[in-house]
Short mmCIF file of C-alpha atoms and ligand atoms in Angstrom, two decimals:
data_model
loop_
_atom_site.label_atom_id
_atom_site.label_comp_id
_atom_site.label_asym_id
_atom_site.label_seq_id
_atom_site.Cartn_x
_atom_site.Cartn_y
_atom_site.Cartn_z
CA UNK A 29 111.99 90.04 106.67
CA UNK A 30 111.77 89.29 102.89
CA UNK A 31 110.25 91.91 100.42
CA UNK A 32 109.01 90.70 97.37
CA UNK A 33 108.76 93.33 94.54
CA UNK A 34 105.74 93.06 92.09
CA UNK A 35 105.08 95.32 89.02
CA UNK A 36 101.38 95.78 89.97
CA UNK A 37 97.92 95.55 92.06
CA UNK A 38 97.56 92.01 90.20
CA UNK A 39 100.93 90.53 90.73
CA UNK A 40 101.13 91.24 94.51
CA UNK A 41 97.40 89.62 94.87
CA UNK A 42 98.05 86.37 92.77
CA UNK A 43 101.67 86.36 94.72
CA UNK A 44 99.64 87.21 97.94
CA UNK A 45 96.72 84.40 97.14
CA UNK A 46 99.50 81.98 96.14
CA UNK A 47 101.16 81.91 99.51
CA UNK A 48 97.61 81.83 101.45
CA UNK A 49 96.88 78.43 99.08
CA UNK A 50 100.09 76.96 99.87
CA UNK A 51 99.28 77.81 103.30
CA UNK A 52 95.93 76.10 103.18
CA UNK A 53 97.20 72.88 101.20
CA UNK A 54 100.48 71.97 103.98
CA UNK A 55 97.79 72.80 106.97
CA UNK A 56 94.24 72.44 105.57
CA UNK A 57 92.70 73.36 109.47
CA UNK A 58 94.99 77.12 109.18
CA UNK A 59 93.70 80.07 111.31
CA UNK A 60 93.92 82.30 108.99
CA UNK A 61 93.89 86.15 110.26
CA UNK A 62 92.17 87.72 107.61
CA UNK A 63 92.07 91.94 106.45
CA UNK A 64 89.29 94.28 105.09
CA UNK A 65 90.27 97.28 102.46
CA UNK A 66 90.68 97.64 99.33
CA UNK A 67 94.31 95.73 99.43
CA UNK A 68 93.29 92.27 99.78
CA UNK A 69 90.30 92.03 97.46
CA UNK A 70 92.16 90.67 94.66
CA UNK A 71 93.65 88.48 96.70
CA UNK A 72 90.65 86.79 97.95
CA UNK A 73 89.42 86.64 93.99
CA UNK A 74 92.39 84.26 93.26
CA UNK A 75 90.93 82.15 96.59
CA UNK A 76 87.47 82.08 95.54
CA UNK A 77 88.86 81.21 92.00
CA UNK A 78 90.96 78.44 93.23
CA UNK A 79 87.96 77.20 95.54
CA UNK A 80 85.32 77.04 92.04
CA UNK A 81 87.81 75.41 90.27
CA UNK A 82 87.91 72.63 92.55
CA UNK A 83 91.86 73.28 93.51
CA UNK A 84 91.31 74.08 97.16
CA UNK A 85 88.75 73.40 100.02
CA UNK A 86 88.68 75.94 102.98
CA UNK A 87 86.34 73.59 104.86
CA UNK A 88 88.66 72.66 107.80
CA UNK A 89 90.61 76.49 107.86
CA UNK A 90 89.32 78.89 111.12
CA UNK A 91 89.61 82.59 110.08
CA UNK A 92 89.86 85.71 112.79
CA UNK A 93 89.73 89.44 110.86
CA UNK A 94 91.50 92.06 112.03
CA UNK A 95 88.64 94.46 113.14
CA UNK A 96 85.13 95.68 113.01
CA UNK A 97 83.82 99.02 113.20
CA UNK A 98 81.84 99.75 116.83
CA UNK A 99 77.60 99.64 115.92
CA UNK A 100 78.02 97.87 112.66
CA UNK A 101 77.14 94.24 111.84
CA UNK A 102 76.05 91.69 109.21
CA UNK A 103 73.36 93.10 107.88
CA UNK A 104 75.41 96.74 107.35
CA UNK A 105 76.47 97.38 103.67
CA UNK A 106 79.91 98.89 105.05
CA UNK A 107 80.55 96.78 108.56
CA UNK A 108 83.62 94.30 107.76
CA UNK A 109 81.53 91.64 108.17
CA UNK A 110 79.28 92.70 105.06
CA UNK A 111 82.62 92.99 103.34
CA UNK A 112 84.40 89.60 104.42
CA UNK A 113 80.98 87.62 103.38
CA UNK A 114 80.44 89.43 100.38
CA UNK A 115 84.70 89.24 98.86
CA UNK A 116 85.19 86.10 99.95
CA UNK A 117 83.19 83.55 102.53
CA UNK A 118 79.80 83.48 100.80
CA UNK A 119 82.34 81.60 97.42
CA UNK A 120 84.44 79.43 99.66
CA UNK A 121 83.30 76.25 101.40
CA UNK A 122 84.83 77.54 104.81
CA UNK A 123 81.96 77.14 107.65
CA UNK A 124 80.23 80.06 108.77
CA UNK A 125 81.15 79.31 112.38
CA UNK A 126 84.95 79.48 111.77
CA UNK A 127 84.47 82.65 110.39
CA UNK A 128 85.02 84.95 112.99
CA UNK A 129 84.96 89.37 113.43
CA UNK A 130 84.71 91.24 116.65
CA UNK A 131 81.24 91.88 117.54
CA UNK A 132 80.50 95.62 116.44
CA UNK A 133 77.20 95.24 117.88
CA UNK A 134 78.02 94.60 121.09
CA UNK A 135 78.39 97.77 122.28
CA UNK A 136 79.90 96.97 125.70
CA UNK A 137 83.79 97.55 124.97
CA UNK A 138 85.43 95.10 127.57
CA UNK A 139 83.00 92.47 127.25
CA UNK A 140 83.10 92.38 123.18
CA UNK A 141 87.34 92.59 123.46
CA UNK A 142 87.40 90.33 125.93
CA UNK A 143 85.18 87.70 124.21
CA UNK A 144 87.63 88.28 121.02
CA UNK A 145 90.55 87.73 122.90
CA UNK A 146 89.44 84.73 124.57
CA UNK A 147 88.68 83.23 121.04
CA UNK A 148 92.16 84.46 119.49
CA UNK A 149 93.71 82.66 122.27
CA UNK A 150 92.04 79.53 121.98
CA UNK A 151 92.08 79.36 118.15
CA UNK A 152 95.75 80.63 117.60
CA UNK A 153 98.72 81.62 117.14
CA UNK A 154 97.32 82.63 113.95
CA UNK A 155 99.17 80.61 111.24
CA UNK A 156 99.08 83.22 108.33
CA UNK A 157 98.32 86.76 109.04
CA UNK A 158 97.29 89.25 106.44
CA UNK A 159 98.13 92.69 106.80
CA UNK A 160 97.47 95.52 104.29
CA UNK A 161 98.91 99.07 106.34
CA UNK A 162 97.25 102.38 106.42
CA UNK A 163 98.55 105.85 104.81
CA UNK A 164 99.46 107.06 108.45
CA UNK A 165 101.04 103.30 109.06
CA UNK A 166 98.19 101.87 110.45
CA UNK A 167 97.76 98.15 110.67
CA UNK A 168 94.37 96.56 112.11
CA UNK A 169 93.54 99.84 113.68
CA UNK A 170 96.28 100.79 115.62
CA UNK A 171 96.20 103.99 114.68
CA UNK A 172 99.87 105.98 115.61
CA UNK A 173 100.01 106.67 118.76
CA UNK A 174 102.68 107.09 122.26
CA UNK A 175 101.86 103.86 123.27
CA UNK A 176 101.35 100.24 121.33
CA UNK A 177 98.37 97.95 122.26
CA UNK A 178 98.71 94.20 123.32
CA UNK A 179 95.10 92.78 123.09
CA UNK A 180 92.00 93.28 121.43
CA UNK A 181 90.30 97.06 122.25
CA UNK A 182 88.37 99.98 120.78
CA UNK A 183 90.07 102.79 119.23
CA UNK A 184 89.06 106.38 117.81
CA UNK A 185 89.93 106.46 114.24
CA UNK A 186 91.96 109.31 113.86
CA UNK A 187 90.52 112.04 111.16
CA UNK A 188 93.04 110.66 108.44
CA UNK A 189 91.46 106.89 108.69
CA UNK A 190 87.97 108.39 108.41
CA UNK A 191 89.03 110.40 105.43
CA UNK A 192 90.74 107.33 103.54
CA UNK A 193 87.30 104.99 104.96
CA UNK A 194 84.67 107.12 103.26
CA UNK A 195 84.54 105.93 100.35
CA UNK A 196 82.56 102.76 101.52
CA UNK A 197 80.26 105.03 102.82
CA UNK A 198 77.13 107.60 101.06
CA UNK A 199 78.36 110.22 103.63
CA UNK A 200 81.41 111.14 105.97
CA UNK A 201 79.43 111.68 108.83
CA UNK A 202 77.66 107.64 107.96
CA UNK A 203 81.82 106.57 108.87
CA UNK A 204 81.87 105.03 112.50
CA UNK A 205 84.42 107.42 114.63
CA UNK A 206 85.29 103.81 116.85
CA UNK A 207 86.07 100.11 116.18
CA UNK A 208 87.28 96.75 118.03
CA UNK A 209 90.65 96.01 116.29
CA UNK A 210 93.15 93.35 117.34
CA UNK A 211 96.11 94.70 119.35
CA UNK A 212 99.80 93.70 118.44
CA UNK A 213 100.38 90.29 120.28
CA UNK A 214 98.36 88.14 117.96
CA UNK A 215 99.80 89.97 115.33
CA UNK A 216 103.56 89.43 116.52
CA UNK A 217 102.92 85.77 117.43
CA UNK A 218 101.45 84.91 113.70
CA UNK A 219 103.79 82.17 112.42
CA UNK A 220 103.96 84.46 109.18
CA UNK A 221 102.76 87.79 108.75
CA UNK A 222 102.11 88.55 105.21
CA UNK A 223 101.76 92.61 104.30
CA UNK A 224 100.47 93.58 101.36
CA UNK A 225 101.30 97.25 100.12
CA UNK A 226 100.03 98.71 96.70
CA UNK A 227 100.28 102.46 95.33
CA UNK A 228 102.18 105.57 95.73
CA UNK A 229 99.85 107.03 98.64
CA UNK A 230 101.51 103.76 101.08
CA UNK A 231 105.23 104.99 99.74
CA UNK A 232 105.85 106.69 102.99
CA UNK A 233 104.22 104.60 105.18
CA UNK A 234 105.69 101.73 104.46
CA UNK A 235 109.00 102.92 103.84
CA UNK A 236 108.89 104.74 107.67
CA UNK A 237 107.53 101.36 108.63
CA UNK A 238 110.40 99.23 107.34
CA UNK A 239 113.20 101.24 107.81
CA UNK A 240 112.60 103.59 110.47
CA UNK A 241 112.98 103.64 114.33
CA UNK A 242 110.18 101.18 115.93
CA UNK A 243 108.01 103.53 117.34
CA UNK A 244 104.19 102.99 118.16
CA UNK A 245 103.85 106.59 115.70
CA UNK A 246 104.20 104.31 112.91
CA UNK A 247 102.21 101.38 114.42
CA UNK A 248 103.34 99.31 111.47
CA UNK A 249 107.08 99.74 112.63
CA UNK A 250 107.02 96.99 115.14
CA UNK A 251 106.35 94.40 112.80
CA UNK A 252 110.01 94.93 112.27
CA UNK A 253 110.65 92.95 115.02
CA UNK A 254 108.74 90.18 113.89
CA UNK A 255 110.03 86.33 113.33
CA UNK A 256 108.89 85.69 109.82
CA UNK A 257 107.24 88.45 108.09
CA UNK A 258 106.79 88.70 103.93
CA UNK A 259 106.15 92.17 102.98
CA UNK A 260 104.42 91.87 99.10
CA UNK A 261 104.53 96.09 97.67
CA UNK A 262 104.32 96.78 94.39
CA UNK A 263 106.47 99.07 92.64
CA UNK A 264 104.82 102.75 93.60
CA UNK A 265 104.45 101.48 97.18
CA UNK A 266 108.26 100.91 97.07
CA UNK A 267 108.99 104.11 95.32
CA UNK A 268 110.54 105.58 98.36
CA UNK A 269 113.28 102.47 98.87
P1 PGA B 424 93.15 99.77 102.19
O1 PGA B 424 93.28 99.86 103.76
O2 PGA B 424 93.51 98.37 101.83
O3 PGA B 424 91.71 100.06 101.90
O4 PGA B 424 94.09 100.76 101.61
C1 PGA B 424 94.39 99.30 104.38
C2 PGA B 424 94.38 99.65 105.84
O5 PGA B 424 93.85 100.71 106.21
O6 PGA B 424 94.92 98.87 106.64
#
């Protein structure tokens, strides 16, 4: 594992966005596993900055996000599609067809994880995977729980996660209670796994997650035990170390 301390929100996205470019240039076809949340915004404006100023093309790259939220889809304001098209694939030249989310509209569980899976396995291992981690040491949305998750399935956001979510939402009650999120295999198998950690209210989290027993009550703790992971936190997400 290899931390890299930033002062900032801006230095750990144009550190963050530097790595996924270098990424892109040695293997222009990448599979990219890609994040929603506030986190990686800033990261993808240093892609789509990169793509307009002619440095990079994203035409050859796949990309698989990390989740959608069950009963949302394209044309929803807050699904993670809205969000992934809007941040960053409607200002890069990557093809809408490589762009890929779990279907929160198909409301049949097993069928919509088991078409995701199918696709993770025959697009990856995922070459660079971005992470961002949630205040009760989410990541995806494996929420904490007695148990971790292999493949892709639908989880109950926990009452913290829906609390933390609202804010892309006019209402609390408008926040989906379920979503399709990736389990921990595709995560684990990522060539590099690339978490990005900003502000005080991820101290704990990430410092449980890093230095704390592996335990799937801090799902973020198992990717301890992974081959090749960069961990980018700025300095009040590292205020705990
Ligand atoms: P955030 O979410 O980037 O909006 O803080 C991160 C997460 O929940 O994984």
């Amino acid at each position: 594992m290899k931390i890299i301390p930033v002062a900032n929100y801006e230095e750990m996205s144009a550190r963050a966005a530097e790595i996924l470019l270098e990424q892109v240039r040695s293997k222009p076809d990448s599979v990219l596993g890609l994040a929603t949340g506030s986190t990686p915004v800033g990261t993808y404006q240093h892609m789509v900055a990169a793509y307009q100023q002619g440095k990079i093309s994203f035409a050859h790259c796949r990309s698989i996000n990390l989740d959608e939220y069950v009963g949302l889809g394209p044309g929803d304001t807050a699904s993670y599609h809205y969000f992934m098209w809007h941040n960053l694939f409607h200002h890069i030249d990557i093809r809408p067809e490589n762009a890929h989310l779990p279907d929160g509209k198909n409301l049949d569980a097993q069928d919509a994880c088991t078409r995701y899976d199918q696709l993770v396995s025959d697009l990856g291992p995922i070459d660079l995977q971005v992470l961002g981690i949630g205040s009760n040491g989410h990541i995806a949305f494996n929420e904490p729980s007695d148990h971790f998750v292999a493949d892709t399935h639908i989880v109950d956001l926990t009452d913290g996660t829906i609390n933390d979510n609202q804010r892309f939402f006019a209402r609390r009650e408008d926040v989906p209670t379920q979503a399709y999120t990736l389990g921990m295999r595709p995560i684990l198998n990522a060539k590099l796994a690339l978490l990005l950690v900003t502000g005080p209210g991820k101290a704990e989290a990430l410092h449980r997650s890093l230095t704390g027993p592996i335990t799937p009550a801090v799902p973020a703790s198992i990717l301890q035990l992974h081959d090749n992971l960069i961990v980018i936190a700025d300095q009040a997400a590292l205020s705990k170390f």
